[in-house]
């Protein structure tokens, strides 16, 4: 337990020599069960700066405290699970996500995920957990003889319902708590896309990539395209894609016409279809992340008003933008230990489960995310604010020349802005 005088310490992750990774940090000196406003403010800034935070030795954290921590990053959000309904008897029971999740009865925003049989846990009894295996989702698979030595990224994604209007906006953050972790072996994660790319990973890792890096490494022409494009997601996307298959990299679907026809989906409400920016703005740093759930995309709305309707073309465009960002040197594969609490910025990263377990290898995790209170900010807001700042700067310069306002060396433009906030925090 941290004392009142202890200040949380944020330490950037030490990545292997020669690595291109530039995100992730560990946190020490924080008490999640008794989180003060001061300590949370430090956590919030750290998360939006580093995107992934790792807090060790948190096995004592209750499901309620995990939910309260998650909700605190978006205090106006309703207490709704971020992926939408996944319970039996609902539309969610037809979702590809349904078999992978068990809801904690006394804290329904928190899900249990993992692998193997668990006799009892947090009000759940005799639960059989299933770790997603690429064989059930990819169009091709690793030979069975290599199943325990080799693996793939299962599905790169953002945690989000992607349908339901603003009431189901993408969650701000996701928290994962490792309760039970099998150890002892590693696997080779193979891309199997003809590049020869592969990555040595711990068993059952969660892989993360930075949406900011994914955007930054684009060409200038690609950046301009991404900034001006909006992504339309399929209605009921996890039902729509339920029969489709993934690329071998886990980055989007193969176009084989296996998506569920719209007329066979549950009732579609047009005002609940989500059309989101391709680039999402960080609320603290202002940086842009290339944030697309590649498996759920259906159309692209270009800046000139053109709508790309052909699904295969849509997928090829998105894949061409995202694939460089999942290169082996850009993937952080977390090596889980029991008690690890990981908080990740769901609007600034993509992630994927990885690994293949034996039946006897029990993996037990708690996951929590909450539908956002508003849609992510896109580059339009950023450009509008920059234009406004330029106008204000021009006005100040003009007034200085006329002798109306004298600006001392200690003053800065952000401090002169009406309603300005602390520099370094989003206005």
Short mmCIF file of C-alpha atoms in Angstrom, two decimals:
data_model
loop_
_atom_site.label_atom_id
_atom_site.label_comp_id
_atom_site.label_asym_id
_atom_site.label_seq_id
_atom_site.Cartn_x
_atom_site.Cartn_y
_atom_site.Cartn_z
CA UNK A 1 0.00 0.00 0.00
CA UNK A 2 1.30 3.44 -0.96
CA UNK A 3 1.44 6.05 1.80
CA UNK A 4 0.06 9.57 1.56
CA UNK A 5 3.58 10.87 0.97
CA UNK A 6 4.46 8.35 -1.73
CA UNK A 7 4.31 9.68 -5.26
CA UNK A 8 3.76 7.20 -8.11
CA UNK A 9 6.92 6.65 -10.11
CA UNK A 10 6.60 6.23 -13.88
CA UNK A 11 9.49 4.42 -15.55
CA UNK A 12 9.57 3.85 -19.33
CA UNK A 13 9.86 0.18 -20.22
CA UNK A 14 13.37 -1.04 -20.96
CA UNK A 15 13.09 -2.49 -24.45
CA UNK A 16 15.75 -4.76 -26.02
CA UNK A 17 18.79 -3.07 -27.51
CA UNK A 18 18.14 -2.04 -31.08
CA UNK A 19 14.36 -2.12 -30.58
CA UNK A 20 12.23 0.54 -32.26
CA UNK A 21 9.67 0.43 -29.47
CA UNK A 22 9.00 3.80 -27.88
CA UNK A 23 5.93 3.21 -25.71
CA UNK A 24 5.04 1.53 -22.42
CA UNK A 25 5.98 2.23 -18.80
CA UNK A 26 5.89 0.64 -15.35
CA UNK A 27 4.24 2.29 -12.35
CA UNK A 28 5.28 1.88 -8.72
CA UNK A 29 4.11 3.56 -5.53
CA UNK A 30 0.39 3.56 -6.33
CA UNK A 31 -2.50 2.05 -4.34
CA UNK A 32 -5.28 1.08 -6.76
CA UNK A 33 -7.72 0.20 -3.96
CA UNK A 34 -7.32 3.68 -2.42
CA UNK A 35 -6.44 5.85 -5.40
CA UNK A 36 -6.18 9.54 -4.59
CA UNK A 37 -7.03 12.29 -7.06
CA UNK A 38 -3.37 13.29 -7.12
CA UNK A 39 -2.19 9.79 -7.93
CA UNK A 40 -4.88 9.28 -10.55
CA UNK A 41 -3.87 12.53 -12.28
CA UNK A 42 -0.32 11.17 -12.52
CA UNK A 43 -1.62 7.86 -13.89
CA UNK A 44 -3.79 9.62 -16.45
CA UNK A 45 -0.97 11.74 -17.82
CA UNK A 46 1.33 8.72 -17.86
CA UNK A 47 -1.17 6.60 -19.76
CA UNK A 48 -1.75 9.11 -22.52
CA UNK A 49 1.99 9.67 -22.75
CA UNK A 50 3.15 6.02 -22.69
CA UNK A 51 -0.05 4.22 -23.92
CA UNK A 52 0.57 1.04 -21.89
CA UNK A 53 1.13 1.01 -18.12
CA UNK A 54 2.26 -2.06 -16.15
CA UNK A 55 1.65 -2.22 -12.39
CA UNK A 56 3.11 -5.32 -10.73
CA UNK A 57 1.82 -7.30 -7.71
CA UNK A 58 -1.85 -6.32 -7.90
CA UNK A 59 -3.50 -9.70 -7.18
CA UNK A 60 -5.34 -8.10 -4.24
CA UNK A 61 -7.23 -5.62 -6.44
CA UNK A 62 -10.96 -6.38 -6.38
CA UNK A 63 -13.20 -6.42 -9.48
CA UNK A 64 -14.93 -3.33 -8.12
CA UNK A 65 -11.65 -1.43 -7.76
CA UNK A 66 -10.67 -2.50 -11.28
CA UNK A 67 -13.97 -1.19 -12.62
CA UNK A 68 -13.69 2.07 -10.69
CA UNK A 69 -10.16 2.63 -11.99
CA UNK A 70 -11.27 1.97 -15.57
CA UNK A 71 -14.31 4.23 -15.26
CA UNK A 72 -12.24 7.05 -13.79
CA UNK A 73 -10.50 7.62 -17.12
CA UNK A 74 -13.90 8.54 -18.59
CA UNK A 75 -16.04 9.67 -15.64
CA UNK A 76 -19.03 10.62 -17.80
CA UNK A 77 -19.25 7.15 -19.34
CA UNK A 78 -22.25 4.96 -18.55
CA UNK A 79 -21.41 1.65 -16.85
CA UNK A 80 -21.77 -0.39 -20.05
CA UNK A 81 -19.33 -3.06 -21.19
CA UNK A 82 -17.41 -1.62 -24.12
CA UNK A 83 -18.01 -4.47 -26.60
CA UNK A 84 -21.78 -4.37 -26.21
CA UNK A 85 -24.00 -7.28 -25.25
CA UNK A 86 -22.26 -10.66 -24.98
CA UNK A 87 -24.70 -12.50 -22.73
CA UNK A 88 -26.69 -15.54 -23.81
CA UNK A 89 -30.10 -14.92 -25.35
CA UNK A 90 -29.16 -11.51 -26.75
CA UNK A 91 -27.77 -10.35 -30.06
CA UNK A 92 -24.41 -10.78 -28.37
CA UNK A 93 -24.82 -14.54 -28.19
CA UNK A 94 -24.35 -14.63 -31.97
CA UNK A 95 -21.16 -12.60 -31.72
CA UNK A 96 -17.73 -14.15 -32.28
CA UNK A 97 -16.79 -12.64 -28.90
CA UNK A 98 -19.42 -14.53 -26.91
CA UNK A 99 -17.56 -17.84 -26.32
CA UNK A 100 -14.46 -16.06 -25.02
CA UNK A 101 -16.08 -14.09 -22.18
CA UNK A 102 -17.61 -14.85 -18.78
CA UNK A 103 -19.21 -11.97 -16.87
CA UNK A 104 -18.55 -11.55 -13.14
CA UNK A 105 -22.07 -11.57 -11.62
CA UNK A 106 -21.47 -8.90 -8.98
CA UNK A 107 -19.47 -6.60 -11.33
CA UNK A 108 -20.91 -7.01 -14.85
CA UNK A 109 -18.49 -4.53 -16.43
CA UNK A 110 -15.66 -6.96 -15.64
CA UNK A 111 -15.18 -10.11 -17.74
CA UNK A 112 -13.22 -13.27 -17.06
CA UNK A 113 -11.11 -14.57 -19.95
CA UNK A 114 -8.45 -17.21 -20.28
CA UNK A 115 -7.99 -20.92 -20.87
CA UNK A 116 -8.89 -24.16 -19.11
CA UNK A 117 -11.26 -25.26 -16.37
CA UNK A 118 -11.77 -23.07 -13.30
CA UNK A 119 -13.88 -24.61 -10.47
CA UNK A 120 -14.88 -21.32 -8.88
CA UNK A 121 -13.95 -17.65 -9.20
CA UNK A 122 -15.74 -14.44 -8.13
CA UNK A 123 -19.21 -15.98 -8.08
CA UNK A 124 -18.69 -18.10 -11.21
CA UNK A 125 -18.68 -21.88 -10.89
CA UNK A 126 -17.35 -24.65 -13.12
CA UNK A 127 -16.32 -22.34 -15.91
CA UNK A 128 -14.53 -23.59 -19.00
CA UNK A 129 -12.41 -20.82 -20.51
CA UNK A 130 -11.27 -20.88 -24.10
CA UNK A 131 -8.22 -19.01 -25.26
CA UNK A 132 -8.87 -17.88 -28.84
CA UNK A 133 -6.89 -20.00 -31.29
CA UNK A 134 -5.99 -18.75 -34.74
CA UNK A 135 -7.20 -22.06 -36.22
CA UNK A 136 -10.80 -21.02 -35.54
CA UNK A 137 -10.49 -17.60 -37.16
CA UNK A 138 -7.73 -17.55 -39.79
CA UNK A 139 -8.18 -18.69 -43.39
CA UNK A 140 -5.02 -20.80 -43.05
CA UNK A 141 -3.37 -22.33 -40.00
CA UNK A 142 -0.07 -23.56 -38.63
CA UNK A 143 0.40 -27.36 -38.98
CA UNK A 144 -0.88 -29.23 -35.92
CA UNK A 145 2.58 -30.65 -35.35
CA UNK A 146 3.90 -27.10 -34.71
CA UNK A 147 0.94 -25.91 -32.65
CA UNK A 148 2.73 -25.68 -29.31
CA UNK A 149 5.98 -24.22 -30.67
CA UNK A 150 4.57 -21.71 -33.17
CA UNK A 151 1.66 -19.31 -33.05
CA UNK A 152 0.12 -16.25 -34.71
CA UNK A 153 -1.43 -12.94 -33.76
CA UNK A 154 -5.07 -13.96 -33.38
CA UNK A 155 -6.80 -10.68 -34.24
CA UNK A 156 -5.40 -7.15 -34.08
CA UNK A 157 -8.17 -4.95 -32.80
CA UNK A 158 -9.49 -2.07 -30.75
CA UNK A 159 -11.83 -2.93 -27.88
CA UNK A 160 -15.08 -1.42 -29.14
CA UNK A 161 -18.66 -2.29 -30.06
CA UNK A 162 -18.37 -0.15 -33.25
CA UNK A 163 -22.17 -0.09 -33.49
CA UNK A 164 -24.76 1.53 -31.27
CA UNK A 165 -24.21 5.23 -31.84
CA UNK A 166 -22.46 7.43 -29.32
CA UNK A 167 -23.88 5.33 -26.47
CA UNK A 168 -21.39 2.66 -27.56
CA UNK A 169 -18.42 4.88 -28.35
CA UNK A 170 -15.02 3.12 -28.20
CA UNK A 171 -13.75 2.75 -24.63
CA UNK A 172 -11.01 5.10 -23.52
CA UNK A 173 -9.00 2.41 -21.74
CA UNK A 174 -8.95 -1.30 -21.03
CA UNK A 175 -7.56 -2.86 -17.87
CA UNK A 176 -6.28 -6.44 -17.68
CA UNK A 177 -5.40 -8.24 -14.45
CA UNK A 178 -3.45 -11.50 -14.59
CA UNK A 179 -4.85 -13.88 -11.94
CA UNK A 180 -3.27 -17.15 -13.09
CA UNK A 181 -0.53 -17.41 -15.71
CA UNK A 182 1.03 -20.63 -17.08
CA UNK A 183 4.78 -20.29 -17.50
CA UNK A 184 7.70 -22.23 -18.81
CA UNK A 185 7.82 -21.99 -22.57
CA UNK A 186 7.94 -19.53 -25.41
CA UNK A 187 6.55 -19.64 -28.92
CA UNK A 188 7.54 -18.25 -32.29
CA UNK A 189 4.84 -15.94 -33.62
CA UNK A 190 4.90 -16.20 -37.40
CA UNK A 191 3.33 -13.78 -39.88
CA UNK A 192 3.09 -16.34 -42.71
CA UNK A 193 2.57 -13.59 -45.28
CA UNK A 194 5.64 -14.19 -47.43
CA UNK A 195 7.82 -11.62 -45.63
CA UNK A 196 9.55 -14.09 -43.33
CA UNK A 197 8.63 -11.89 -40.37
CA UNK A 198 8.46 -13.66 -37.01
CA UNK A 199 8.71 -12.73 -33.34
CA UNK A 200 9.76 -14.80 -30.34
CA UNK A 201 7.05 -14.32 -27.68
CA UNK A 202 6.22 -15.53 -24.15
CA UNK A 203 3.42 -18.09 -23.89
CA UNK A 204 0.04 -16.36 -23.90
CA UNK A 205 1.40 -12.87 -24.40
CA UNK A 206 -0.78 -9.89 -25.21
CA UNK A 207 0.80 -8.02 -28.11
CA UNK A 208 0.53 -4.24 -28.45
CA UNK A 209 1.41 -1.79 -31.20
CA UNK A 210 1.27 2.00 -31.10
CA UNK A 211 -1.25 3.76 -33.32
CA UNK A 212 0.99 6.83 -33.14
CA UNK A 213 3.96 4.97 -34.55
CA UNK A 214 1.67 3.40 -37.15
CA UNK A 215 0.73 6.92 -38.27
CA UNK A 216 4.20 8.44 -37.97
CA UNK A 217 5.86 5.92 -40.32
CA UNK A 218 3.41 6.60 -43.14
CA UNK A 219 4.48 8.65 -46.14
CA UNK A 220 3.26 12.24 -46.25
CA UNK A 221 0.71 11.30 -48.92
CA UNK A 222 -0.57 8.43 -46.78
CA UNK A 223 -0.81 10.69 -43.74
CA UNK A 224 -2.87 13.20 -45.71
CA UNK A 225 -5.15 10.40 -46.89
CA UNK A 226 -5.56 9.03 -43.37
CA UNK A 227 -6.29 12.45 -41.88
CA UNK A 228 -9.05 13.13 -44.39
CA UNK A 229 -10.70 9.68 -44.38
CA UNK A 230 -13.48 8.36 -42.18
CA UNK A 231 -14.13 4.68 -41.57
CA UNK A 232 -17.62 3.20 -41.65
CA UNK A 233 -17.95 0.05 -39.58
CA UNK A 234 -20.35 -2.79 -40.30
CA UNK A 235 -23.58 -2.93 -38.30
CA UNK A 236 -23.42 -5.58 -35.59
CA UNK A 237 -19.81 -6.13 -36.71
CA UNK A 238 -19.02 -9.19 -34.56
CA UNK A 239 -22.09 -10.98 -35.90
CA UNK A 240 -21.45 -9.73 -39.45
CA UNK A 241 -17.89 -11.16 -39.46
CA UNK A 242 -18.76 -14.37 -37.62
CA UNK A 243 -18.25 -16.65 -40.65
CA UNK A 244 -15.44 -14.66 -42.30
CA UNK A 245 -11.78 -15.57 -41.94
CA UNK A 246 -8.68 -13.55 -41.11
CA UNK A 247 -5.40 -12.94 -42.84
CA UNK A 248 -2.45 -14.91 -41.48
CA UNK A 249 -1.15 -11.75 -39.76
CA UNK A 250 -4.41 -11.30 -37.82
CA UNK A 251 -4.68 -7.83 -39.39
CA UNK A 252 -8.08 -7.81 -41.03
CA UNK A 253 -10.17 -10.29 -42.98
CA UNK A 254 -9.76 -12.12 -46.26
CA UNK A 255 -12.41 -11.12 -48.81
CA UNK A 256 -14.22 -14.37 -49.62
CA UNK A 257 -17.82 -13.19 -49.43
CA UNK A 258 -18.39 -14.99 -46.12
CA UNK A 259 -19.71 -12.00 -44.18
CA UNK A 260 -23.29 -12.36 -43.02
CA UNK A 261 -25.65 -10.58 -45.47
CA UNK A 262 -27.10 -7.41 -43.99
CA UNK A 263 -30.65 -8.71 -44.34
CA UNK A 264 -29.76 -11.67 -42.10
CA UNK A 265 -28.31 -9.53 -39.32
CA UNK A 266 -30.35 -8.46 -36.30
CA UNK A 267 -32.38 -5.32 -36.95
CA UNK A 268 -30.15 -2.48 -38.18
CA UNK A 269 -30.75 1.07 -36.98
CA UNK A 270 -29.03 3.43 -39.40
CA UNK A 271 -28.36 6.07 -36.75
CA UNK A 272 -26.36 3.51 -34.76
CA UNK A 273 -23.88 2.76 -37.54
CA UNK A 274 -20.54 4.27 -36.55
CA UNK A 275 -18.47 6.33 -39.01
CA UNK A 276 -15.29 7.36 -37.21
CA UNK A 277 -12.12 9.24 -38.16
CA UNK A 278 -9.27 7.08 -39.40
CA UNK A 279 -6.94 9.07 -37.12
CA UNK A 280 -7.75 9.66 -33.45
CA UNK A 281 -6.28 12.51 -31.45
CA UNK A 282 -4.55 11.98 -28.11
CA UNK A 283 -6.35 14.06 -25.42
CA UNK A 284 -3.08 15.02 -23.69
CA UNK A 285 -0.33 15.16 -26.33
CA UNK A 286 -2.47 16.09 -29.34
CA UNK A 287 -0.69 13.46 -31.46
CA UNK A 288 -2.58 11.48 -34.09
CA UNK A 289 -2.91 7.70 -34.01
CA UNK A 290 -3.94 5.55 -36.96
CA UNK A 291 -6.83 3.78 -35.22
CA UNK A 292 -8.83 1.33 -37.32
CA UNK A 293 -10.34 -2.01 -36.34
CA UNK A 294 -9.37 -3.78 -39.58
CA UNK A 295 -11.75 -6.73 -39.24
CA UNK A 296 -14.86 -4.58 -38.81
CA UNK A 297 -14.37 -2.02 -41.61
CA UNK A 298 -17.03 -1.88 -44.33
CA UNK A 299 -16.66 1.42 -46.20
CA UNK A 300 -14.28 4.36 -46.45
CA UNK A 301 -15.51 7.95 -46.74
CA UNK A 302 -12.78 9.97 -48.44
CA UNK A 303 -12.08 13.65 -47.99
CA UNK A 304 -13.36 14.53 -51.47
CA UNK A 305 -16.74 12.99 -50.75
CA UNK A 306 -16.06 9.69 -52.49
CA UNK A 307 -17.22 6.55 -50.71
CA UNK A 308 -15.23 3.40 -51.32
CA UNK A 309 -17.85 0.63 -51.31
CA UNK A 310 -15.92 -2.36 -52.62
CA UNK A 311 -15.08 -4.38 -49.50
CA UNK A 312 -11.97 -5.99 -50.94
CA UNK A 313 -10.59 -2.58 -51.96
CA UNK A 314 -11.44 -1.13 -48.55
CA UNK A 315 -9.52 -3.92 -46.85
CA UNK A 316 -6.51 -3.61 -49.14
CA UNK A 317 -6.28 0.13 -48.49
CA UNK A 318 -6.48 -0.29 -44.72
CA UNK A 319 -4.03 -3.20 -44.74
CA UNK A 320 -1.51 -1.20 -46.75
CA UNK A 321 -1.63 1.56 -44.15
CA UNK A 322 -1.51 -0.67 -41.06
CA UNK A 323 0.80 -3.57 -41.99
CA UNK A 324 4.09 -1.61 -41.55
CA UNK A 325 3.01 -0.77 -38.01
CA UNK A 326 2.92 -4.41 -36.86
CA UNK A 327 6.48 -5.23 -38.00
CA UNK A 328 8.29 -7.37 -35.40
CA UNK A 329 10.42 -4.48 -34.15
CA UNK A 330 7.30 -2.42 -33.37
CA UNK A 331 5.41 -5.03 -31.32
CA UNK A 332 5.52 -5.02 -27.52
CA UNK A 333 4.76 -8.58 -26.36
CA UNK A 334 4.04 -8.38 -22.64
CA UNK A 335 5.50 -11.20 -20.56
CA UNK A 336 2.70 -11.71 -18.05
CA UNK A 337 3.28 -12.52 -14.40
CA UNK A 338 0.55 -13.24 -11.88
CA UNK A 339 -0.59 -9.98 -10.30
CA UNK A 340 0.25 -7.82 -13.32
CA UNK A 341 -2.30 -5.06 -13.87
CA UNK A 342 -1.97 -3.55 -17.31
CA UNK A 343 -3.80 -0.38 -18.30
CA UNK A 344 -3.72 0.44 -22.00
CA UNK A 345 -4.96 3.38 -24.01
CA UNK A 346 -7.55 1.74 -26.23
CA UNK A 347 -7.74 4.82 -28.47
CA UNK A 348 -3.99 4.88 -29.11
CA UNK A 349 -3.01 1.22 -29.46
CA UNK A 350 -4.04 -1.96 -31.23
CA UNK A 351 -3.62 -5.28 -29.46
CA UNK A 352 -3.94 -8.99 -30.08
CA UNK A 353 -4.06 -12.15 -28.02
CA UNK A 354 -1.37 -14.62 -29.02
CA UNK A 355 -0.54 -18.22 -28.24
CA UNK A 356 -1.72 -21.80 -28.17
CA UNK A 357 -2.21 -23.63 -24.87
CA UNK A 358 -2.50 -27.21 -23.85
CA UNK A 359 -5.80 -28.12 -22.19
CA UNK A 360 -4.07 -28.45 -18.82
CA UNK A 361 -2.54 -24.95 -18.98
CA UNK A 362 -4.91 -22.71 -17.04
CA UNK A 363 -4.86 -18.99 -17.78
CA UNK A 364 -7.20 -16.71 -15.82
CA UNK A 365 -7.51 -12.96 -16.44
CA UNK A 366 -9.93 -10.16 -15.65
CA UNK A 367 -10.73 -7.63 -18.34
CA UNK A 368 -12.61 -4.36 -17.99
CA UNK A 369 -13.53 -1.66 -20.47
CA UNK A 370 -16.46 0.72 -20.59
CA UNK A 371 -18.15 2.28 -23.61
CA UNK A 372 -16.90 5.84 -24.05
CA UNK A 373 -18.96 8.91 -23.23
CA UNK A 374 -18.17 10.49 -26.60
CA UNK A 375 -16.53 9.58 -29.89
CA UNK A 376 -12.75 9.97 -30.30
CA UNK A 377 -11.48 13.35 -31.42
CA UNK A 378 -10.24 13.33 -34.99
CA UNK A 379 -7.78 15.49 -36.91
CA UNK A 380 -10.52 17.98 -37.83
CA UNK A 381 -10.66 19.21 -34.23
CA UNK A 382 -6.87 19.41 -34.16
CA UNK A 383 -6.71 21.43 -37.37
CA UNK A 384 -9.51 23.74 -36.21
CA UNK A 385 -7.72 24.40 -32.92
CA UNK A 386 -4.41 25.03 -34.69
CA UNK A 387 -6.12 27.50 -37.03
CA UNK A 388 -7.70 29.25 -34.05
CA UNK A 389 -4.33 29.43 -32.28
CA UNK A 390 -2.73 30.92 -35.41
CA UNK A 391 -5.46 33.57 -35.56
CA UNK A 392 -5.00 34.39 -31.88
CA UNK A 393 -1.24 34.59 -32.34
CA UNK A 394 -1.67 36.95 -35.29
CA UNK A 395 -4.04 39.09 -33.21
CA UNK A 396 -1.57 39.28 -30.32
CA UNK A 397 1.24 40.27 -32.68
CA UNK A 398 -0.95 42.93 -34.24
CA UNK A 399 -1.87 44.32 -30.84
CA UNK A 400 1.78 44.32 -29.78
CA UNK A 401 2.71 46.33 -32.86
CA UNK A 402 -0.02 48.83 -31.99
CA UNK A 403 1.19 49.01 -28.40
CA UNK A 404 -2.08 47.69 -27.03
CA UNK A 405 -0.62 44.67 -25.22
CA UNK A 406 2.86 44.23 -23.82
CA UNK A 407 3.94 40.60 -23.49
CA UNK A 408 6.79 39.97 -21.11
CA UNK A 409 9.41 37.25 -21.64
CA UNK A 410 7.78 35.22 -18.88
CA UNK A 411 4.39 35.11 -20.62
CA UNK A 412 3.44 32.61 -23.29
CA UNK A 413 0.62 32.44 -25.79
CA UNK A 414 -1.13 29.51 -24.09
CA UNK A 415 -1.31 31.56 -20.89
CA UNK A 416 -2.92 34.45 -22.74
CA UNK A 417 -5.69 32.27 -24.15
CA UNK A 418 -9.08 32.68 -22.56
CA UNK A 419 -9.81 29.57 -20.55
CA UNK A 420 -6.30 28.27 -21.00
CA UNK A 421 -5.27 25.23 -19.00
CA UNK A 422 -1.98 23.90 -17.82
CA UNK A 423 0.49 23.67 -20.70
CA UNK A 424 0.92 20.06 -21.78
CA UNK A 425 -2.71 19.15 -21.12
CA UNK A 426 -5.29 19.31 -23.86
CA UNK A 427 -7.27 22.53 -24.07
#
